[in-house]
Coordinates of C-alpha atoms and ligand atoms in Angstrom, one line a residue:
M24 CA -6.9 45.2 7.5
A25 CA -8.1 41.6 7.9
D26 CA -10.6 40.1 10.3
A27 CA -8.7 39.7 13.6
G28 CA -10.2 36.2 14.0
Y29 CA -7.7 34.8 11.6
D30 CA -4.2 33.7 12.7
Y31 CA -2.7 35.7 9.8
D32 CA -3.8 38.4 7.4
L33 CA -1.6 36.8 4.7
F34 CA 0.0 33.5 4.3
V35 CA 2.6 33.2 1.5
I36 CA 3.5 29.7 0.3
G37 CA 6.9 29.7 -1.3
A38 CA 9.9 32.0 -0.3
G39 CA 11.3 32.6 -3.8
S40 CA 11.6 36.0 -5.5
G41 CA 7.9 36.7 -5.8
G42 CA 6.8 35.4 -2.4
V43 CA 9.5 37.1 -0.4
R44 CA 8.9 40.5 -2.1
A45 CA 5.1 40.2 -1.5
A46 CA 5.5 39.1 2.2
R47 CA 8.0 41.9 3.0
I48 CA 5.9 44.6 1.4
A49 CA 2.7 43.4 3.0
A50 CA 4.3 43.0 6.5
Q51 CA 5.8 46.5 6.3
S52 CA 2.3 47.9 5.8
G53 CA 1.3 46.4 9.2
A54 CA -0.3 43.2 8.0
R55 CA 0.3 40.0 10.0
V56 CA 2.2 37.8 7.5
A57 CA 3.7 34.3 7.5
I58 CA 5.7 32.6 4.8
A59 CA 6.5 28.9 4.3
E60 CA 9.3 27.4 2.3
E61 CA 9.9 23.6 1.8
Y62 CA 13.4 23.8 0.4
R63 CA 15.6 26.9 1.0
I64 CA 14.7 30.6 1.5
G65 CA 15.5 32.4 -1.8
G66 CA 13.8 30.0 -4.2
T67 CA 15.0 28.8 -7.6
C68 CA 16.6 32.1 -8.6
V69 CA 18.9 32.3 -5.6
I70 CA 19.5 28.7 -4.7
R71 CA 19.4 26.7 -7.9
G72 CA 18.8 29.1 -10.8
C73 CA 19.9 32.5 -12.0
V74 CA 22.5 33.3 -9.3
P75 CA 24.6 30.1 -9.2
K76 CA 24.1 29.7 -12.9
K77 CA 25.6 33.2 -13.6
F78 CA 28.6 32.3 -11.4
M79 CA 29.0 29.2 -13.5
V80 CA 28.8 31.3 -16.7
Y81 CA 31.6 33.6 -15.2
A82 CA 33.7 30.5 -14.3
S83 CA 33.3 29.1 -17.8
D84 CA 34.1 32.4 -19.5
Y85 CA 37.4 32.8 -17.6
G86 CA 38.9 29.9 -19.6
R87 CA 38.3 31.8 -22.8
K88 CA 39.5 35.1 -21.2
L89 CA 42.8 33.4 -20.3
Q90 CA 43.3 32.5 -23.9
E91 CA 42.3 36.0 -25.1
A92 CA 44.7 37.5 -22.6
R93 CA 47.5 35.5 -24.1
D94 CA 46.6 36.8 -27.6
Y95 CA 46.8 40.3 -26.1
G96 CA 50.4 39.6 -25.0
W97 CA 49.9 38.4 -21.4
K98 CA 52.2 35.6 -20.3
I99 CA 49.9 33.3 -18.4
E100 CA 50.4 29.8 -17.0
S101 CA 47.3 28.0 -15.8
D102 CA 47.0 24.9 -13.7
G103 CA 43.5 24.3 -15.0
F104 CA 40.2 24.7 -13.3
D105 CA 39.6 23.8 -9.7
F106 CA 36.0 22.8 -9.7
E107 CA 35.9 22.0 -6.0
R108 CA 37.2 25.4 -5.0
F109 CA 34.8 27.2 -7.4
M110 CA 31.8 25.2 -6.1
S111 CA 32.7 25.9 -2.5
N112 CA 33.0 29.7 -3.2
M113 CA 29.8 29.7 -5.1
H114 CA 27.8 27.9 -2.4
A115 CA 29.2 30.2 0.2
E116 CA 27.8 33.2 -1.7
V117 CA 24.4 31.4 -2.3
D118 CA 24.3 30.7 1.5
R119 CA 25.0 34.4 2.2
L120 CA 22.2 35.6 -0.1
S121 CA 19.8 33.1 1.4
G122 CA 20.7 34.5 4.8
I123 CA 20.0 38.0 3.6
Y124 CA 16.5 37.0 2.4
L125 CA 15.8 35.4 5.7
R126 CA 17.0 38.4 7.7
N127 CA 15.0 40.8 5.5
L128 CA 11.8 38.8 6.2
A129 CA 12.5 38.7 9.9
N130 CA 13.3 42.5 10.0
A131 CA 9.9 43.1 8.3
G132 CA 8.2 41.1 11.0
V133 CA 7.3 38.1 8.8
D134 CA 6.9 34.7 10.6
V135 CA 9.0 32.2 8.6
F136 CA 8.3 28.5 8.6
E137 CA 11.0 26.4 6.9
E138 CA 8.7 23.5 5.9
R139 CA 6.1 22.6 3.3
A140 CA 2.7 24.2 3.5
E141 CA -0.5 23.1 1.8
L142 CA -4.0 24.3 1.6
S143 CA -6.8 22.3 3.2
D144 CA -9.4 24.8 2.3
A145 CA -9.5 28.4 1.0
N146 CA -8.8 29.8 4.5
T147 CA -6.7 27.1 6.1
V148 CA -3.0 26.4 5.7
V149 CA -1.4 23.2 7.1
L150 CA 2.4 22.8 7.7
K151 CA 3.4 19.3 6.7
E152 CA 6.2 18.5 9.1
S153 CA 5.0 20.2 12.3
G154 CA 1.3 19.6 11.6
K155 CA 0.6 23.2 12.6
T156 CA -2.6 24.6 11.1
F157 CA -3.4 28.3 10.6
S158 CA -6.5 30.1 9.7
V159 CA -5.7 32.8 7.1
D160 CA -7.5 35.7 5.6
K161 CA -5.6 35.7 2.3
V162 CA -3.2 33.3 0.7
L163 CA -0.5 34.0 -1.9
I164 CA 0.8 31.0 -3.8
A165 CA 4.3 31.6 -5.0
T166 CA 5.7 28.1 -5.3
G167 CA 7.4 28.6 -8.6
G168 CA 8.2 25.8 -11.0
T169 CA 10.1 22.6 -11.1
P170 CA 12.1 20.9 -13.8
W171 CA 10.0 18.5 -15.9
R172 CA 11.3 15.1 -17.0
P173 CA 9.5 12.4 -19.0
S174 CA 8.3 9.4 -17.0
P175 CA 10.2 6.1 -17.1
E176 CA 7.5 4.7 -19.4
E177 CA 8.1 7.6 -21.9
L178 CA 11.9 7.4 -21.5
P179 CA 13.4 4.2 -20.2
G180 CA 16.5 5.0 -18.1
V181 CA 15.4 8.5 -17.3
E182 CA 16.5 7.9 -13.7
H183 CA 20.1 8.2 -14.9
T184 CA 19.5 11.8 -15.9
M185 CA 19.8 15.0 -13.8
S186 CA 17.9 18.2 -14.0
S187 CA 19.2 21.8 -13.6
N188 CA 18.6 21.3 -9.8
E189 CA 21.3 18.7 -9.5
V190 CA 23.9 20.5 -11.7
F191 CA 24.6 22.8 -8.8
Q192 CA 25.3 19.8 -6.5
L193 CA 27.9 18.1 -8.8
D194 CA 31.0 16.9 -6.9
E195 CA 33.1 16.9 -10.0
L196 CA 33.0 18.1 -13.6
P197 CA 31.7 15.5 -16.0
K198 CA 33.9 14.4 -18.9
H199 CA 31.2 13.9 -21.5
I200 CA 27.8 15.5 -21.0
V201 CA 24.8 15.1 -23.2
I202 CA 22.1 17.7 -22.8
A203 CA 18.4 17.4 -24.0
G204 CA 16.6 20.5 -25.0
G205 CA 17.1 23.7 -27.0
G206 CA 15.7 26.3 -24.6
Y207 CA 17.3 28.8 -22.2
I208 CA 18.6 26.1 -19.8
A209 CA 20.0 23.7 -22.4
C210 CA 21.8 26.4 -24.3
E211 CA 23.2 28.1 -21.2
F212 CA 24.6 24.9 -19.7
A213 CA 25.9 23.7 -23.0
H214 CA 28.1 26.8 -23.1
I215 CA 29.0 26.5 -19.4
F216 CA 30.2 22.9 -19.7
A217 CA 32.0 23.4 -23.0
G218 CA 33.8 26.4 -21.6
L219 CA 34.9 24.4 -18.6
G220 CA 36.5 21.8 -21.0
V221 CA 33.7 19.2 -20.9
E222 CA 32.9 17.4 -24.1
T223 CA 29.4 18.6 -24.7
C224 CA 26.6 17.4 -26.9
L225 CA 23.2 19.0 -27.2
V226 CA 20.3 17.1 -28.6
Y227 CA 17.3 19.2 -29.7
R228 CA 14.0 18.0 -31.2
G229 CA 13.7 21.0 -33.6
D230 CA 16.0 22.3 -36.2
T231 CA 17.3 25.6 -34.6
V232 CA 17.5 26.3 -30.9
L233 CA 15.7 29.0 -28.9
N234 CA 12.3 28.4 -30.3
G235 CA 10.1 31.6 -29.9
F236 CA 13.0 34.0 -30.2
D237 CA 13.7 36.2 -33.2
W238 CA 15.0 34.1 -36.1
D239 CA 18.3 36.0 -36.3
V240 CA 18.9 35.4 -32.6
R241 CA 18.2 31.7 -33.1
T242 CA 20.5 31.2 -36.0
A243 CA 23.3 33.3 -34.3
V244 CA 23.1 31.2 -31.1
H245 CA 22.8 28.0 -33.0
E246 CA 26.0 28.8 -34.9
G247 CA 27.6 30.0 -31.7
L248 CA 27.0 26.7 -30.0
K249 CA 28.9 24.9 -32.8
E250 CA 31.7 27.5 -32.8
A251 CA 32.2 26.8 -29.1
G252 CA 32.9 23.2 -29.9
I253 CA 29.5 21.8 -28.8
R254 CA 28.2 18.9 -30.9
V255 CA 24.7 19.9 -31.8
I256 CA 22.3 17.2 -33.0
T257 CA 18.9 18.4 -34.2
S258 CA 15.6 16.7 -35.1
A259 CA 16.2 14.0 -32.5
V260 CA 15.0 13.1 -29.0
F261 CA 16.2 10.6 -26.4
E262 CA 14.6 7.1 -26.8
E263 CA 16.4 5.2 -24.1
I264 CA 19.3 5.5 -21.7
Q265 CA 21.2 2.3 -20.9
E266 CA 24.0 1.7 -18.4
V267 CA 27.2 0.5 -19.9
E268 CA 29.4 -1.9 -17.9
G269 CA 33.0 -0.9 -17.1
E270 CA 33.2 2.1 -19.3
A271 CA 34.6 5.6 -18.5
C272 CA 31.2 6.9 -19.8
P273 CA 28.7 4.7 -17.9
Y274 CA 25.7 5.6 -20.0
C275 CA 24.6 5.2 -23.6
V276 CA 21.9 7.5 -24.8
K277 CA 20.0 6.1 -27.8
L278 CA 18.4 8.7 -30.0
S279 CA 15.3 8.6 -32.2
N280 CA 17.5 9.0 -35.3
G281 CA 19.4 5.8 -34.5
M282 CA 22.5 7.5 -33.1
E283 CA 24.1 6.4 -29.8
L284 CA 26.0 8.8 -27.5
N285 CA 28.2 7.9 -24.5
A286 CA 28.1 10.1 -21.5
D287 CA 29.0 10.2 -17.8
K288 CA 26.3 12.9 -17.1
I289 CA 23.0 13.5 -18.9
L290 CA 21.1 16.8 -18.3
M291 CA 17.4 17.0 -19.1
A292 CA 16.5 20.6 -19.9
V293 CA 13.2 20.1 -21.5
G294 CA 11.1 22.7 -19.7
R295 CA 9.7 23.5 -16.3
R296 CA 6.2 23.0 -14.9
A297 CA 4.3 24.9 -12.3
A298 CA 4.8 23.5 -8.8
T299 CA 1.2 22.8 -7.8
D300 CA 1.3 19.1 -7.1
G301 CA -0.2 18.2 -3.8
L302 CA -0.6 21.9 -2.9
G303 CA -4.3 21.6 -2.1
C304 CA -5.6 23.7 -5.0
D305 CA -8.5 21.3 -5.5
A306 CA -9.5 21.4 -1.8
A307 CA -9.4 25.2 -1.9
G308 CA -11.2 25.5 -5.2
V309 CA -8.3 27.1 -7.1
K310 CA -8.6 26.4 -10.9
L311 CA -5.6 25.2 -12.8
A312 CA -4.8 25.3 -16.5
E313 CA -4.2 22.1 -18.4
N314 CA -0.4 22.3 -17.7
G315 CA -1.0 22.5 -14.0
S316 CA -0.3 26.3 -13.7
I317 CA -2.6 28.5 -11.7
I318 CA -5.0 30.7 -13.7
V319 CA -5.0 34.3 -12.5
D320 CA -6.4 37.6 -13.6
D321 CA -4.4 40.9 -14.1
A322 CA -4.4 41.4 -10.4
S323 CA -2.9 37.9 -9.8
R324 CA -6.2 36.8 -8.3
T325 CA -7.1 33.1 -8.7
S326 CA -10.6 31.7 -9.2
V327 CA -11.0 31.9 -5.4
P328 CA -11.3 35.6 -4.3
N329 CA -9.0 35.4 -1.3
I330 CA -6.3 33.4 -3.0
F331 CA -3.7 35.0 -5.2
A332 CA -0.7 33.6 -7.1
V333 CA 2.5 35.2 -8.6
G334 CA 5.6 34.0 -10.4
D335 CA 6.4 30.9 -12.4
V336 CA 3.5 29.0 -10.8
T337 CA 1.1 31.1 -12.9
D338 CA 3.2 30.5 -16.1
R339 CA 2.9 34.0 -17.4
I340 CA 6.5 34.9 -18.0
Q341 CA 9.0 32.7 -16.2
L342 CA 11.5 35.3 -15.1
T343 CA 12.6 36.4 -11.6
P344 CA 12.1 40.2 -12.1
V345 CA 8.5 39.5 -13.4
A346 CA 7.7 37.4 -10.2
I347 CA 9.1 40.2 -8.1
R348 CA 7.0 42.9 -9.8
E349 CA 3.8 40.7 -9.7
G350 CA 4.4 40.1 -5.9
H351 CA 5.0 43.8 -5.3
A352 CA 1.9 44.8 -7.2
F353 CA -0.2 42.3 -5.3
A354 CA 1.1 43.5 -1.9
D355 CA 0.8 47.2 -2.8
T356 CA -2.8 46.8 -4.1
I357 CA -4.1 44.7 -1.2
Y358 CA -2.2 46.2 1.7
N359 CA -0.9 49.7 0.7
D360 CA -4.0 51.1 -1.1
K361 CA -1.7 51.5 -4.2
V362 CA -3.6 49.8 -6.9
W363 CA -1.4 48.7 -9.8
S364 CA -0.7 45.6 -11.8
F365 CA 2.4 44.5 -13.7
E366 CA 2.3 45.0 -17.5
H367 CA 3.7 41.9 -19.2
D368 CA 4.6 43.6 -22.4
N369 CA 8.1 44.7 -23.4
V370 CA 9.9 42.7 -20.7
A371 CA 13.5 42.6 -21.5
S372 CA 15.4 39.4 -20.9
A373 CA 18.8 37.7 -21.4
V374 CA 19.9 34.2 -22.2
F375 CA 23.4 33.7 -20.8
T376 CA 24.9 31.8 -23.6
Q377 CA 28.4 32.9 -24.7
P378 CA 28.0 35.4 -26.2
E379 CA 24.8 36.4 -24.5
V380 CA 21.4 37.1 -26.0
G381 CA 19.5 40.3 -25.0
T382 CA 16.0 40.7 -26.3
V383 CA 13.1 43.1 -25.7
G384 CA 9.7 43.4 -27.5
M385 CA 8.6 41.7 -30.7
S386 CA 10.5 39.4 -32.9
E387 CA 10.3 40.2 -36.6
A388 CA 7.8 37.4 -37.1
E389 CA 5.5 38.7 -34.3
A390 CA 5.8 42.3 -35.7
R391 CA 4.9 41.2 -39.2
K392 CA 1.8 39.5 -37.8
A393 CA 0.8 42.6 -35.7
F394 CA 1.6 45.4 -38.2
K395 CA 1.0 46.1 -41.9
N396 CA 4.5 47.6 -42.6
V397 CA 7.6 46.5 -40.7
D398 CA 11.1 47.8 -41.3
I399 CA 14.1 45.8 -40.2
Y400 CA 17.6 47.1 -39.4
K401 CA 20.3 44.6 -38.7
T402 CA 24.0 44.0 -38.7
R403 CA 26.3 41.1 -38.0
F404 CA 30.0 41.9 -37.5
R405 CA 33.2 40.9 -35.7
P406 CA 33.6 43.1 -32.7
M407 CA 36.9 45.1 -32.4
K408 CA 38.2 43.1 -29.5
T409 CA 38.3 39.9 -31.6
M410 CA 40.5 41.4 -34.2
L411 CA 43.6 40.6 -32.2
L412 CA 42.3 37.2 -31.3
D413 CA 42.1 33.9 -33.0
D414 CA 38.3 34.0 -32.6
P415 CA 35.6 34.0 -35.2
E416 CA 32.9 35.4 -32.8
R417 CA 30.5 37.8 -34.4
V418 CA 27.8 39.8 -32.9
M419 CA 24.3 40.4 -34.2
I420 CA 22.1 43.5 -33.6
K421 CA 18.6 43.9 -35.0
L422 CA 15.9 46.5 -34.7
V423 CA 12.3 45.8 -35.5
V424 CA 10.3 48.9 -36.4
N425 CA 6.6 49.5 -37.0
A426 CA 7.0 51.5 -40.2
D427 CA 3.6 53.2 -39.9
D428 CA 4.4 55.1 -36.7
D429 CA 8.2 54.6 -36.6
R430 CA 8.2 53.0 -33.2
V431 CA 11.0 50.5 -32.4
V432 CA 8.9 47.5 -31.3
G433 CA 11.8 45.0 -30.8
V434 CA 15.5 45.0 -30.2
H435 CA 17.5 41.7 -30.4
I436 CA 21.2 41.4 -29.6
V437 CA 23.6 38.5 -29.6
S438 CA 26.9 39.9 -28.2
P439 CA 29.1 39.9 -25.2
D440 CA 27.3 42.0 -22.5
A441 CA 24.0 41.8 -24.4
G442 CA 22.2 41.4 -21.1
E443 CA 23.6 44.7 -19.9
M444 CA 22.8 46.5 -23.2
I445 CA 19.2 45.2 -23.3
Q446 CA 18.5 46.5 -19.8
M447 CA 19.3 50.0 -21.0
I448 CA 17.6 49.8 -24.4
G449 CA 14.6 48.3 -22.7
V450 CA 13.8 51.7 -21.2
A451 CA 13.6 53.3 -24.7
V452 CA 11.4 50.5 -26.1
K453 CA 9.1 50.6 -23.0
M454 CA 8.8 54.4 -23.5
G455 CA 7.8 53.8 -27.1
A456 CA 10.8 55.5 -28.7
T457 CA 10.9 55.9 -32.4
K458 CA 13.6 55.0 -34.9
A459 CA 14.1 58.7 -35.5
Q460 CA 14.9 59.1 -31.7
F461 CA 17.3 56.2 -31.9
D462 CA 19.0 57.9 -34.8
A463 CA 19.1 61.2 -33.0
T464 CA 21.0 59.6 -30.1
C465 CA 24.8 60.1 -30.5
A466 CA 27.0 57.0 -30.6
V467 CA 29.5 56.0 -27.9
H468 CA 32.6 55.1 -29.8
P469 CA 34.2 52.6 -30.0
T470 CA 31.7 50.2 -28.6
I471 CA 29.5 47.3 -29.9
A472 CA 26.4 49.0 -28.6
E473 CA 26.9 52.1 -30.8
E474 CA 25.5 50.1 -33.7
I475 CA 22.1 50.3 -32.0
V476 CA 22.0 54.0 -32.8
T477 CA 23.9 54.0 -36.1
L478 CA 21.9 51.5 -38.1
R479 CA 20.6 53.5 -41.1
Q480 CA 20.2 51.0 -43.9
K481 CA 16.8 49.2 -44.0
W482 CA 17.4 45.5 -44.5
V483 CA 16.0 44.2 -47.8
P484 CA 16.0 40.4 -48.1
D485 CA 17.6 40.4 -51.6
T486 CA 20.6 42.5 -50.3
E487 CA 21.5 40.2 -47.4
P488 CA 25.1 39.1 -47.8
A489 CA 25.6 35.4 -48.3
Ligands
NDP196 P1 12.3 26.2 -22.3 O1 10.9 26.2 -22.4 O2 13.1 27.4 -22.6 O3 12.9 25.1 -23.3 C1 12.5 23.7 -23.2 C2 13.2 23.0 -24.3 O4 12.9 21.6 -24.2 C3 12.7 23.5 -25.7 O5 13.8 23.4 -26.6 C4 11.7 22.4 -26.1 O6 11.6 22.2 -27.5 C5 12.3 21.2 -25.5 N1 11.3 20.1 -25.1 C6 10.2 20.3 -24.5 N2 9.5 19.1 -24.3 C7 10.3 18.2 -24.9 C8 10.3 16.8 -25.1 N3 9.2 16.1 -24.6 N4 11.3 16.1 -25.7 C9 12.3 16.8 -26.1 N5 12.5 18.2 -26.0 C10 11.5 18.8 -25.4 O7 12.6 25.6 -20.9 P2 13.9 25.7 -19.9 O8 13.7 24.5 -19.0 O9 15.1 25.8 -20.7 O10 13.6 27.0 -19.1 C11 12.4 27.2 -18.4 C12 12.1 28.7 -18.3 O11 13.0 29.2 -17.3 C13 12.4 29.5 -19.5 O12 11.3 29.5 -20.4 C14 12.7 30.8 -19.0 O13 11.6 31.6 -18.9 C15 13.3 30.5 -17.6 N6 14.7 30.7 -17.6 C16 15.3 31.9 -17.8 C17 16.6 32.1 -17.8 C18 17.1 33.5 -18.1 O14 16.4 34.4 -17.9 N7 18.4 33.6 -18.5 C19 17.6 31.0 -17.6 C20 16.9 29.7 -17.4 C21 15.6 29.6 -17.4 P3 10.7 23.1 -28.4 O15 11.5 24.4 -28.6 O16 10.6 22.4 -29.7 O17 9.4 23.4 -27.7

């Protein structure tokens, strides 16, 4: 354990997913631990990310389900969507979860400071409101990320836009929203707002959304956005945002291609940056990458031996479960004599578009770079449920196989419940399962997921249906 001369053995800056897990595990081992949070306990995931976003996805999807139920014979009358009621219920749940995080920390014996903390040197943490100063043996930086927006010089009128943080604080639903970006957040919120009846326009600088994902996922999601009634404008960026006098849509967004779009809300979803501004990394000697993220080794150790960092602030993989594992590995290694580090390969993830994306392992393009011979198995079809519906929705399932050792190195799904499916199939991919083992697994019928184990025909480019 640490030198008793320090106020704390471990000071964690940031009470999000990674920081809370690390603080709890370290404290349970007997270490004297403190944690500081400048906004709300729970961090981005619980307060203004994954959790409230998923509730918004559910809310949005109910509109579609009502219509589907009618097609299945239910007589349903609807008075429309009560946004205020939904937001109030959602915030009550977020408050409850934040309270649980706080209680868990307290039960583990962690001292919690609900104010901003900064480093003044490698062993000193200063609390910005109270001015309290603590000497600390080790520091864990888990401050996460923050939405990035261009400066007013780069985008005049940017002050009229909101980020994903503000979406969760809206008092009423917008009527016309314009969204910038083509990544996770832009695509998820485009579907959420469109599903809630908001006229939605997405502006993306590339030609097909979800850059970095498998090509078949990208094209399926791109088509799905349009099928959901979202206006998708590609190869364009915002050039200026002007206020319009006396209009129902008070803003006019001017695009680089000359188009002009009217909106009452504008969402910038053009990426997130590590939250290291003003943290005192310089003073402590912690080295940052060019994009402001903290450089760490496999053990999450920074350039300063007693300072560690986990989660989005390190810009490895920006996902809650990854931050939790990194935080847990750090605390086990340092305080529990259990040395391990998180492996960043084959991390399954979901994009909560409608339908969802589930993905694990390599895209086809990545596999073709890594291996000499790659086999592709894929299918695109209308799921059984939609046969009774006036709904063109199709699902996509794709397996990427290293043909030389038969291992399935990537699975990509665009389908209702793809997030649930990929969690399961992620186990097999992580274990290094072969295509023969997928084939030997008996199907569950009738399901969408059965296609994962019944795909027999190798895809040959020439035979792809038009
Ligand atoms: P992403 O990195 O996913 O997407 C950013 C988007 O903005 C890209 O389409 C990018 O274009 C575009 N962009 C970047 N800079 C500019 C610019 N200057 N002008 C115009 N467009 C620009 O970021 P998000 O903010 O959507 O999400 C951040 C991270 O949070 C994700 O990477 C993910 O790890 C995590 N997240 C995970 C979720 C989940 O698990 N379901 C949900 C939400 C977030 P281009 O593609 O050309 O680079």
